[in-house]
Amino acid sequence: MLELAILGFLADGPLHGYQLRRRIAHLSGHTRPVSDGSLYPAITRLVNAGLLDRQTEPGASAAQRHTLTLTPAGRTELLRRLREADGLDISDSTRYFTVLAFLSQLPHTADQHAVLRRRLEFLQQPASFFRDGERPLNAEETGDPYRRGMLTIARATSQAERSWLREVLD
């Protein structure tokens, strides 16, 4: 998802590494902070794959700055990753929100809607953090007030998202 976020933000225009890091941090929030140890190797992989261009500029101090730009191959890869989002990209909320953040980059509404339909299908399956054997438990079936809280919040979030998805898909 880090690479998708890099490609997605650069689809909006060139950025310096520091600007890109801040945008990714705002997107991922406190739950998954982005370290330099993961960001800059990911950038290097994308540059080496021909998906990004990196131009060096003189910095305000002694340090040089690198401006990153999405290449045509990078745009093609971004669109492919968005169009083919499935599995964990759909079921994991943080990963899905990264896909959703850049979904408007797909030029065809049909491709956007295909991704949204996969998410809606996932959300319509019975799920729970807790189980009785193989059967998922709902909030009313647990005596633990904190687990009940988790399940109540998850249900409300899921209902709101399903409602939004149906509205967009109609």
Short mmCIF file of N, CA, C and O in Angstrom, two decimals, residues 14-148:
data_model
loop_
_atom_site.label_atom_id
_atom_site.label_comp_id
_atom_site.label_asym_id
_atom_site.label_seq_id
_atom_site.Cartn_x
_atom_site.Cartn_y
_atom_site.Cartn_z
N PRO A 14 4.41 16.53 -9.27
CA PRO A 14 5.70 16.26 -8.65
C PRO A 14 5.74 16.72 -7.19
O PRO A 14 5.09 17.69 -6.81
N LEU A 15 6.50 15.98 -6.38
CA LEU A 15 6.68 16.31 -4.97
C LEU A 15 8.11 16.02 -4.56
O LEU A 15 8.76 15.13 -5.11
N HIS A 16 8.58 16.74 -3.55
CA HIS A 16 9.84 16.40 -2.90
C HIS A 16 9.56 15.23 -1.96
O HIS A 16 8.43 15.04 -1.49
N GLY A 17 10.60 14.47 -1.64
CA GLY A 17 10.44 13.33 -0.75
C GLY A 17 9.79 13.68 0.57
O GLY A 17 8.93 12.96 1.07
N TYR A 18 10.18 14.82 1.14
CA TYR A 18 9.61 15.24 2.43
C TYR A 18 8.11 15.53 2.30
O TYR A 18 7.33 15.14 3.16
N GLN A 19 7.72 16.20 1.21
CA GLN A 19 6.29 16.49 0.99
C GLN A 19 5.50 15.20 0.84
O GLN A 19 4.41 15.06 1.39
N LEU A 20 6.07 14.26 0.10
CA LEU A 20 5.42 12.97 -0.11
C LEU A 20 5.27 12.24 1.22
O LEU A 20 4.20 11.71 1.52
N ARG A 21 6.32 12.25 2.03
CA ARG A 21 6.27 11.58 3.33
C ARG A 21 5.15 12.16 4.19
O ARG A 21 4.41 11.43 4.84
N ARG A 22 5.01 13.47 4.21
CA ARG A 22 3.96 14.11 5.01
C ARG A 22 2.56 13.73 4.52
O ARG A 22 1.67 13.47 5.31
N ARG A 23 2.37 13.72 3.21
CA ARG A 23 1.05 13.35 2.66
C ARG A 23 0.69 11.91 3.00
O ARG A 23 -0.44 11.62 3.35
N ILE A 24 1.67 11.03 2.89
CA ILE A 24 1.41 9.63 3.22
C ILE A 24 1.11 9.50 4.71
O ILE A 24 0.21 8.76 5.11
N ALA A 25 1.85 10.23 5.54
CA ALA A 25 1.60 10.18 6.99
C ALA A 25 0.19 10.67 7.32
O ALA A 25 -0.48 10.10 8.18
N HIS A 26 -0.27 11.71 6.64
CA HIS A 26 -1.63 12.20 6.88
C HIS A 26 -2.67 11.17 6.45
O HIS A 26 -3.71 11.02 7.09
N LEU A 27 -2.40 10.47 5.36
CA LEU A 27 -3.33 9.45 4.87
C LEU A 27 -3.38 8.25 5.81
O LEU A 27 -4.46 7.77 6.15
N SER A 28 -2.22 7.76 6.22
CA SER A 28 -2.18 6.56 7.04
C SER A 28 -2.45 6.85 8.51
O SER A 28 -2.83 5.96 9.26
N GLY A 29 -2.27 8.10 8.92
CA GLY A 29 -2.56 8.48 10.30
C GLY A 29 -1.62 7.82 11.29
O GLY A 29 -0.55 7.33 10.94
N HIS A 30 -2.05 7.83 12.53
CA HIS A 30 -1.20 7.30 13.60
C HIS A 30 -1.15 5.78 13.64
O HIS A 30 -0.30 5.21 14.29
N THR A 31 -2.07 5.12 12.92
CA THR A 31 -2.11 3.67 13.02
C THR A 31 -0.95 2.99 12.30
O THR A 31 -0.50 1.94 12.72
N ARG A 32 -0.49 3.60 11.23
CA ARG A 32 0.62 3.02 10.48
C ARG A 32 1.58 4.12 10.05
O ARG A 32 1.60 4.53 8.90
N PRO A 33 2.40 4.59 10.98
CA PRO A 33 3.32 5.67 10.63
C PRO A 33 4.32 5.20 9.57
O PRO A 33 4.67 4.02 9.51
N VAL A 34 4.75 6.13 8.75
CA VAL A 34 5.68 5.82 7.67
C VAL A 34 7.08 6.25 8.11
O VAL A 34 7.31 7.42 8.40
N SER A 35 7.97 5.29 8.15
CA SER A 35 9.35 5.59 8.53
C SER A 35 10.17 5.86 7.27
O SER A 35 9.84 5.39 6.18
N ASP A 36 11.25 6.59 7.46
CA ASP A 36 12.18 6.80 6.35
C ASP A 36 12.74 5.47 5.86
O ASP A 36 13.02 5.31 4.68
N GLY A 37 12.88 4.52 6.80
CA GLY A 37 13.41 3.21 6.46
C GLY A 37 12.51 2.38 5.57
O GLY A 37 12.96 1.40 4.98
N SER A 38 11.24 2.76 5.46
CA SER A 38 10.36 2.07 4.53
C SER A 38 10.05 2.93 3.31
O SER A 38 9.94 2.43 2.20
N LEU A 39 9.92 4.25 3.52
CA LEU A 39 9.55 5.14 2.41
C LEU A 39 10.65 5.21 1.35
O LEU A 39 10.38 4.99 0.16
N TYR A 40 11.87 5.52 1.76
CA TYR A 40 12.91 5.77 0.76
C TYR A 40 13.33 4.52 0.00
O TYR A 40 13.58 4.59 -1.22
N PRO A 41 13.37 3.34 0.62
CA PRO A 41 13.61 2.13 -0.19
C PRO A 41 12.47 1.87 -1.19
O PRO A 41 12.71 1.41 -2.31
N ALA A 42 11.22 2.17 -0.79
CA ALA A 42 10.09 2.00 -1.72
C ALA A 42 10.24 2.96 -2.90
O ALA A 42 10.00 2.57 -4.05
N ILE A 43 10.63 4.19 -2.63
CA ILE A 43 10.85 5.15 -3.71
C ILE A 43 11.94 4.64 -4.64
O ILE A 43 11.80 4.68 -5.87
N THR A 44 13.03 4.16 -4.06
CA THR A 44 14.14 3.64 -4.88
C THR A 44 13.69 2.48 -5.75
O THR A 44 14.05 2.40 -6.94
N ARG A 45 12.88 1.56 -5.19
CA ARG A 45 12.35 0.44 -5.99
C ARG A 45 11.53 0.96 -7.17
O ARG A 45 11.63 0.45 -8.30
N LEU A 46 10.69 1.96 -6.91
CA LEU A 46 9.84 2.50 -7.97
C LEU A 46 10.66 3.25 -9.03
O LEU A 46 10.35 3.19 -10.22
N VAL A 47 11.70 3.95 -8.61
CA VAL A 47 12.61 4.61 -9.56
C VAL A 47 13.32 3.55 -10.41
O VAL A 47 13.37 3.65 -11.64
N ASN A 48 13.85 2.53 -9.76
CA ASN A 48 14.57 1.46 -10.48
C ASN A 48 13.66 0.71 -11.44
O ASN A 48 14.12 0.20 -12.46
N ALA A 49 12.37 0.64 -11.12
CA ALA A 49 11.41 -0.04 -12.00
C ALA A 49 10.94 0.86 -13.13
O ALA A 49 10.14 0.44 -13.97
N GLY A 50 11.38 2.11 -13.14
CA GLY A 50 10.99 3.04 -14.19
C GLY A 50 9.61 3.66 -13.98
O GLY A 50 9.04 4.24 -14.90
N LEU A 51 9.08 3.56 -12.75
CA LEU A 51 7.75 4.10 -12.47
C LEU A 51 7.79 5.53 -11.96
O LEU A 51 6.79 6.25 -12.03
N LEU A 52 8.96 5.95 -11.48
CA LEU A 52 9.17 7.33 -11.01
C LEU A 52 10.45 7.87 -11.60
O LEU A 52 11.40 7.12 -11.84
N ASP A 53 10.49 9.19 -11.78
CA ASP A 53 11.72 9.91 -12.09
C ASP A 53 12.12 10.67 -10.84
O ASP A 53 11.25 11.20 -10.13
N ARG A 54 13.43 10.74 -10.58
CA ARG A 54 13.94 11.49 -9.43
C ARG A 54 14.96 12.50 -9.95
O ARG A 54 15.95 12.11 -10.55
N GLN A 55 14.66 13.77 -9.73
CA GLN A 55 15.56 14.85 -10.14
C GLN A 55 16.16 15.48 -8.89
O GLN A 55 15.46 15.77 -7.93
N THR A 56 17.47 15.72 -8.92
CA THR A 56 18.16 16.32 -7.78
C THR A 56 18.24 17.83 -7.98
O THR A 56 18.58 18.31 -9.06
N GLU A 57 17.91 18.57 -6.92
CA GLU A 57 17.97 20.03 -6.93
C GLU A 57 18.82 20.49 -5.75
O GLU A 57 18.87 19.79 -4.73
N PRO A 58 19.42 21.65 -5.87
CA PRO A 58 20.14 22.16 -4.69
C PRO A 58 19.15 22.46 -3.58
O PRO A 58 18.04 22.93 -3.82
N GLY A 59 19.54 22.17 -2.36
CA GLY A 59 18.68 22.42 -1.20
C GLY A 59 18.93 23.79 -0.62
O GLY A 59 19.87 24.49 -1.00
N ALA A 60 18.10 24.20 0.32
CA ALA A 60 18.26 25.50 0.99
C ALA A 60 19.54 25.51 1.82
O ALA A 60 20.16 26.55 1.98
N SER A 61 19.93 24.36 2.34
CA SER A 61 21.19 24.25 3.07
C SER A 61 22.11 23.37 2.24
O SER A 61 21.99 23.33 1.02
N ALA A 62 22.97 22.63 2.86
CA ALA A 62 23.91 21.78 2.12
C ALA A 62 23.24 20.56 1.51
O ALA A 62 23.73 20.03 0.52
N ALA A 63 22.13 20.14 2.08
CA ALA A 63 21.47 18.92 1.59
C ALA A 63 20.75 19.17 0.27
O ALA A 63 20.10 20.20 0.09
N GLN A 64 20.87 18.22 -0.63
CA GLN A 64 20.16 18.31 -1.89
C GLN A 64 18.73 17.80 -1.70
O GLN A 64 18.46 16.99 -0.83
N ARG A 65 17.84 18.29 -2.54
CA ARG A 65 16.45 17.85 -2.51
C ARG A 65 16.18 17.03 -3.76
O ARG A 65 16.74 17.29 -4.82
N HIS A 66 15.29 16.06 -3.61
CA HIS A 66 14.93 15.21 -4.74
C HIS A 66 13.46 15.43 -5.06
O HIS A 66 12.60 15.28 -4.20
N THR A 67 13.20 15.79 -6.32
CA THR A 67 11.83 15.94 -6.79
C THR A 67 11.44 14.65 -7.50
O THR A 67 12.15 14.19 -8.39
N LEU A 68 10.31 14.12 -7.10
CA LEU A 68 9.82 12.86 -7.66
C LEU A 68 8.66 13.14 -8.61
O LEU A 68 7.78 13.95 -8.30
N THR A 69 8.67 12.46 -9.74
CA THR A 69 7.63 12.62 -10.75
C THR A 69 7.19 11.24 -11.22
O THR A 69 8.01 10.34 -11.40
N LEU A 70 5.90 11.09 -11.43
CA LEU A 70 5.34 9.85 -11.95
C LEU A 70 5.64 9.75 -13.44
O LEU A 70 5.43 10.71 -14.19
N THR A 71 6.13 8.62 -13.90
CA THR A 71 6.39 8.39 -15.32
C THR A 71 5.11 7.84 -15.97
O THR A 71 4.19 7.42 -15.26
N PRO A 72 5.05 7.83 -17.28
CA PRO A 72 3.89 7.17 -17.94
C PRO A 72 3.73 5.72 -17.50
O PRO A 72 2.61 5.25 -17.27
N ALA A 73 4.83 5.00 -17.33
CA ALA A 73 4.75 3.62 -16.84
C ALA A 73 4.23 3.59 -15.41
O ALA A 73 3.48 2.67 -15.03
N GLY A 74 4.58 4.60 -14.62
CA GLY A 74 4.08 4.69 -13.25
C GLY A 74 2.59 4.91 -13.21
O GLY A 74 1.87 4.33 -12.39
N ARG A 75 2.09 5.76 -14.12
CA ARG A 75 0.64 6.00 -14.19
C ARG A 75 -0.08 4.71 -14.60
O ARG A 75 -1.11 4.36 -14.03
N THR A 76 0.47 3.99 -15.55
CA THR A 76 -0.11 2.73 -15.98
C THR A 76 -0.16 1.74 -14.81
O THR A 76 -1.17 1.06 -14.60
N GLU A 77 0.92 1.68 -14.03
CA GLU A 77 0.97 0.78 -12.88
C GLU A 77 -0.02 1.21 -11.80
O GLU A 77 -0.68 0.36 -11.19
N LEU A 78 -0.14 2.51 -11.55
CA LEU A 78 -1.13 3.01 -10.59
C LEU A 78 -2.53 2.56 -10.99
O LEU A 78 -3.28 2.02 -10.17
N LEU A 79 -2.89 2.76 -12.23
CA LEU A 79 -4.22 2.39 -12.71
C LEU A 79 -4.44 0.88 -12.62
O LEU A 79 -5.52 0.43 -12.26
N ARG A 80 -3.42 0.11 -12.92
CA ARG A 80 -3.54 -1.35 -12.82
C ARG A 80 -3.80 -1.77 -11.37
O ARG A 80 -4.70 -2.56 -11.09
N ARG A 81 -3.02 -1.21 -10.45
CA ARG A 81 -3.19 -1.57 -9.03
C ARG A 81 -4.57 -1.16 -8.52
O ARG A 81 -5.17 -1.89 -7.73
N LEU A 82 -5.06 -0.03 -8.94
CA LEU A 82 -6.40 0.40 -8.52
C LEU A 82 -7.47 -0.51 -9.12
O LEU A 82 -8.37 -0.97 -8.42
N ARG A 83 -7.37 -0.75 -10.41
CA ARG A 83 -8.37 -1.55 -11.12
C ARG A 83 -8.44 -2.97 -10.56
O ARG A 83 -9.51 -3.56 -10.46
N GLU A 84 -7.30 -3.53 -10.18
CA GLU A 84 -7.23 -4.92 -9.75
C GLU A 84 -7.31 -5.09 -8.23
O GLU A 84 -7.11 -6.20 -7.73
N ALA A 85 -7.59 -4.03 -7.50
CA ALA A 85 -7.65 -4.12 -6.04
C ALA A 85 -8.65 -5.21 -5.63
O ALA A 85 -9.80 -5.21 -6.06
N ASP A 86 -8.17 -6.15 -4.83
CA ASP A 86 -8.99 -7.28 -4.40
C ASP A 86 -8.34 -7.89 -3.17
O ASP A 86 -7.27 -7.45 -2.75
N GLY A 87 -8.94 -8.89 -2.59
CA GLY A 87 -8.36 -9.58 -1.45
C GLY A 87 -8.14 -8.63 -0.29
O GLY A 87 -9.06 -7.93 0.14
N LEU A 88 -6.92 -8.59 0.24
CA LEU A 88 -6.61 -7.72 1.37
C LEU A 88 -6.78 -6.24 1.04
O LEU A 88 -7.07 -5.44 1.93
N ASP A 89 -6.61 -5.89 -0.22
CA ASP A 89 -6.82 -4.49 -0.61
C ASP A 89 -8.26 -4.07 -0.41
O ASP A 89 -8.56 -2.89 -0.31
N ILE A 90 -9.17 -5.02 -0.36
CA ILE A 90 -10.59 -4.76 -0.18
C ILE A 90 -11.01 -5.02 1.27
O ILE A 90 -11.82 -4.30 1.84
N SER A 91 -10.46 -6.06 1.90
CA SER A 91 -10.93 -6.46 3.23
C SER A 91 -10.25 -5.71 4.38
O SER A 91 -10.86 -5.51 5.42
N ASP A 92 -9.02 -5.28 4.21
CA ASP A 92 -8.32 -4.54 5.25
C ASP A 92 -8.67 -3.07 5.12
O ASP A 92 -8.41 -2.45 4.08
N SER A 93 -9.26 -2.49 6.15
CA SER A 93 -9.77 -1.12 6.06
C SER A 93 -8.70 -0.10 5.70
O SER A 93 -8.93 0.78 4.88
N THR A 94 -7.52 -0.20 6.30
CA THR A 94 -6.47 0.76 6.01
C THR A 94 -6.03 0.65 4.55
O THR A 94 -5.85 1.66 3.87
N ARG A 95 -5.87 -0.56 4.08
CA ARG A 95 -5.47 -0.76 2.68
C ARG A 95 -6.58 -0.27 1.75
O ARG A 95 -6.31 0.38 0.73
N TYR A 96 -7.82 -0.59 2.10
CA TYR A 96 -8.95 -0.17 1.27
C TYR A 96 -9.04 1.36 1.20
O TYR A 96 -9.29 1.92 0.14
N PHE A 97 -8.82 2.04 2.32
CA PHE A 97 -8.88 3.50 2.30
C PHE A 97 -7.78 4.09 1.42
O PHE A 97 -7.97 5.14 0.81
N THR A 98 -6.64 3.42 1.34
CA THR A 98 -5.59 3.89 0.42
C THR A 98 -6.08 3.74 -1.02
O THR A 98 -5.90 4.65 -1.83
N VAL A 99 -6.70 2.62 -1.35
CA VAL A 99 -7.27 2.44 -2.69
C VAL A 99 -8.32 3.52 -2.93
O VAL A 99 -8.32 4.18 -3.98
N LEU A 100 -9.22 3.71 -1.98
CA LEU A 100 -10.31 4.67 -2.12
C LEU A 100 -9.79 6.10 -2.32
O LEU A 100 -10.36 6.87 -3.08
N ALA A 101 -8.69 6.42 -1.66
CA ALA A 101 -8.12 7.78 -1.76
C ALA A 101 -7.73 8.14 -3.19
O ALA A 101 -7.73 9.31 -3.56
N PHE A 102 -7.41 7.12 -3.99
CA PHE A 102 -6.92 7.38 -5.35
C PHE A 102 -7.83 6.80 -6.43
O PHE A 102 -7.51 6.85 -7.61
N LEU A 103 -8.97 6.27 -6.04
CA LEU A 103 -9.86 5.60 -6.99
C LEU A 103 -10.32 6.53 -8.12
O LEU A 103 -10.56 6.08 -9.24
N SER A 104 -10.42 7.81 -7.83
CA SER A 104 -10.86 8.75 -8.88
C SER A 104 -9.84 8.88 -10.00
O SER A 104 -10.15 9.43 -11.06
N GLN A 105 -8.63 8.35 -9.81
CA GLN A 105 -7.63 8.35 -10.88
C GLN A 105 -8.04 7.41 -12.02
O GLN A 105 -7.62 7.61 -13.15
N LEU A 106 -8.85 6.39 -11.70
CA LEU A 106 -9.33 5.50 -12.76
C LEU A 106 -10.27 6.30 -13.67
O LEU A 106 -11.24 6.88 -13.19
N PRO A 107 -10.00 6.34 -14.96
CA PRO A 107 -10.79 7.20 -15.85
C PRO A 107 -12.20 6.69 -16.13
O PRO A 107 -13.06 7.46 -16.53
N HIS A 108 -12.45 5.40 -15.90
CA HIS A 108 -13.75 4.84 -16.24
C HIS A 108 -14.55 4.51 -14.98
O HIS A 108 -14.08 3.78 -14.11
N THR A 109 -15.76 5.04 -14.93
CA THR A 109 -16.64 4.79 -13.79
C THR A 109 -16.88 3.30 -13.59
O THR A 109 -16.96 2.83 -12.45
N ALA A 110 -16.96 2.55 -14.66
CA ALA A 110 -17.20 1.10 -14.55
C ALA A 110 -16.08 0.44 -13.76
O ALA A 110 -16.34 -0.47 -12.95
N ASP A 111 -14.84 0.85 -13.97
CA ASP A 111 -13.71 0.28 -13.22
C ASP A 111 -13.78 0.69 -11.76
O ASP A 111 -13.50 -0.11 -10.86
N GLN A 112 -14.13 1.94 -11.49
CA GLN A 112 -14.28 2.42 -10.11
C GLN A 112 -15.37 1.61 -9.40
O GLN A 112 -15.18 1.14 -8.28
N HIS A 113 -16.49 1.45 -10.07
CA HIS A 113 -17.62 0.74 -9.47
C HIS A 113 -17.32 -0.74 -9.24
O HIS A 113 -17.83 -1.34 -8.29
N ALA A 114 -16.51 -1.34 -10.10
CA ALA A 114 -16.13 -2.74 -9.91
C ALA A 114 -15.39 -2.92 -8.58
O ALA A 114 -15.64 -3.87 -7.84
N VAL A 115 -14.51 -1.97 -8.26
CA VAL A 115 -13.79 -2.02 -6.99
C VAL A 115 -14.77 -1.83 -5.83
O VAL A 115 -14.73 -2.57 -4.84
N LEU A 116 -15.66 -0.86 -5.97
CA LEU A 116 -16.64 -0.60 -4.90
C LEU A 116 -17.58 -1.80 -4.70
O LEU A 116 -17.95 -2.12 -3.57
N ARG A 117 -17.94 -2.48 -5.78
CA ARG A 117 -18.79 -3.67 -5.64
C ARG A 117 -18.07 -4.79 -4.90
O ARG A 117 -18.68 -5.51 -4.10
N ARG A 118 -16.76 -4.93 -5.13
CA ARG A 118 -16.00 -5.94 -4.40
C ARG A 118 -15.99 -5.61 -2.90
O ARG A 118 -16.12 -6.50 -2.06
N ARG A 119 -15.85 -4.34 -2.56
CA ARG A 119 -15.88 -3.94 -1.15
C ARG A 119 -17.26 -4.20 -0.56
O ARG A 119 -17.37 -4.73 0.55
N LEU A 120 -18.32 -3.85 -1.27
CA LEU A 120 -19.67 -4.06 -0.78
C LEU A 120 -19.93 -5.55 -0.58
O LEU A 120 -20.50 -5.95 0.45
N GLU A 121 -19.50 -6.37 -1.51
CA GLU A 121 -19.67 -7.82 -1.36
C GLU A 121 -18.96 -8.32 -0.11
O GLU A 121 -19.50 -9.14 0.65
N PHE A 122 -17.76 -7.82 0.14
CA PHE A 122 -17.04 -8.20 1.35
C PHE A 122 -17.81 -7.78 2.60
O PHE A 122 -17.95 -8.56 3.56
N LEU A 123 -18.33 -6.55 2.62
CA LEU A 123 -19.03 -6.04 3.80
C LEU A 123 -20.35 -6.75 4.06
O LEU A 123 -20.87 -6.70 5.18
N GLN A 124 -20.90 -7.40 3.06
CA GLN A 124 -22.17 -8.09 3.24
C GLN A 124 -22.00 -9.49 3.82
O GLN A 124 -22.99 -10.13 4.18
N GLN A 125 -20.78 -9.97 3.95
CA GLN A 125 -20.53 -11.28 4.54
C GLN A 125 -20.56 -11.16 6.06
O GLN A 125 -20.08 -10.18 6.61
N PRO A 126 -21.14 -12.15 6.75
CA PRO A 126 -21.15 -12.10 8.22
C PRO A 126 -19.71 -12.07 8.74
O PRO A 126 -18.86 -12.81 8.28
N ALA A 127 -19.47 -11.19 9.69
CA ALA A 127 -18.12 -11.06 10.24
C ALA A 127 -18.20 -10.67 11.71
O ALA A 127 -19.20 -10.10 12.16
N SER A 128 -17.16 -10.98 12.43
CA SER A 128 -17.06 -10.59 13.82
C SER A 128 -15.61 -10.75 14.25
O SER A 128 -14.86 -11.53 13.67
N PHE A 129 -15.25 -10.02 15.28
CA PHE A 129 -13.93 -10.19 15.87
C PHE A 129 -13.90 -11.43 16.76
O PHE A 129 -12.85 -11.94 17.08
N PHE A 130 -15.10 -11.87 17.17
CA PHE A 130 -15.22 -12.96 18.13
C PHE A 130 -16.16 -14.03 17.59
O PHE A 130 -17.09 -13.73 16.87
N ARG A 131 -15.91 -15.28 18.00
CA ARG A 131 -16.67 -16.40 17.46
C ARG A 131 -17.07 -17.36 18.56
O ARG A 131 -16.41 -17.49 19.57
N ASP A 132 -18.15 -18.06 18.27
CA ASP A 132 -18.57 -19.21 19.06
C ASP A 132 -18.39 -20.39 18.13
O ASP A 132 -19.24 -20.66 17.27
N GLY A 133 -17.25 -21.05 18.24
CA GLY A 133 -16.89 -22.07 17.25
C GLY A 133 -16.63 -21.39 15.93
O GLY A 133 -15.79 -20.51 15.82
N GLU A 134 -17.40 -21.73 14.92
CA GLU A 134 -17.28 -21.11 13.59
C GLU A 134 -18.27 -19.97 13.39
O GLU A 134 -18.20 -19.26 12.40
N ARG A 135 -19.21 -19.82 14.30
CA ARG A 135 -20.26 -18.82 14.15
C ARG A 135 -19.81 -17.46 14.69
O ARG A 135 -19.37 -17.35 15.84
N PRO A 136 -19.91 -16.39 13.87
CA PRO A 136 -19.54 -15.06 14.36
C PRO A 136 -20.54 -14.58 15.42
O PRO A 136 -21.74 -14.81 15.31
N LEU A 137 -20.02 -13.94 16.45
CA LEU A 137 -20.86 -13.39 17.51
C LEU A 137 -21.20 -11.94 17.19
O LEU A 137 -20.35 -11.19 16.70
N ASN A 138 -22.42 -11.53 17.54
CA ASN A 138 -22.78 -10.11 17.40
C ASN A 138 -22.71 -9.45 18.77
O ASN A 138 -22.48 -10.11 19.79
N ALA A 139 -22.91 -8.15 18.81
CA ALA A 139 -22.75 -7.37 20.04
C ALA A 139 -23.65 -7.87 21.15
O ALA A 139 -23.23 -7.92 22.32
N GLU A 140 -24.85 -8.25 20.81
CA GLU A 140 -25.81 -8.66 21.83
C GLU A 140 -25.46 -10.02 22.45
O GLU A 140 -26.00 -10.38 23.50
N GLU A 141 -24.58 -10.76 21.83
CA GLU A 141 -24.25 -12.11 22.30
C GLU A 141 -23.01 -12.16 23.20
O GLU A 141 -22.60 -13.22 23.61
N THR A 142 -22.43 -11.02 23.48
CA THR A 142 -21.25 -11.02 24.33
C THR A 142 -21.56 -10.28 25.63
O THR A 142 -22.23 -9.25 25.61
N GLY A 143 -21.09 -10.83 26.74
CA GLY A 143 -21.32 -10.20 28.03
C GLY A 143 -20.25 -9.17 28.37
O GLY A 143 -20.43 -8.34 29.27
N ASP A 144 -19.14 -9.20 27.66
CA ASP A 144 -18.05 -8.27 27.92
C ASP A 144 -18.41 -6.90 27.35
O ASP A 144 -18.62 -6.77 26.14
N PRO A 145 -18.50 -5.86 28.19
CA PRO A 145 -18.94 -4.55 27.68
C PRO A 145 -17.99 -3.93 26.66
O PRO A 145 -18.43 -3.20 25.77
N TYR A 146 -16.71 -4.24 26.74
CA TYR A 146 -15.75 -3.66 25.81
C TYR A 146 -15.80 -4.35 24.45
O TYR A 146 -15.72 -3.71 23.41
N ARG A 147 -15.97 -5.65 24.49
CA ARG A 147 -16.15 -6.38 23.23
C ARG A 147 -17.48 -5.97 22.58
O ARG A 147 -17.56 -5.81 21.37
N ARG A 148 -18.50 -5.79 23.40
CA ARG A 148 -19.79 -5.33 22.89
C ARG A 148 -19.62 -3.96 22.23
O ARG A 148 -20.16 -3.68 21.17
#
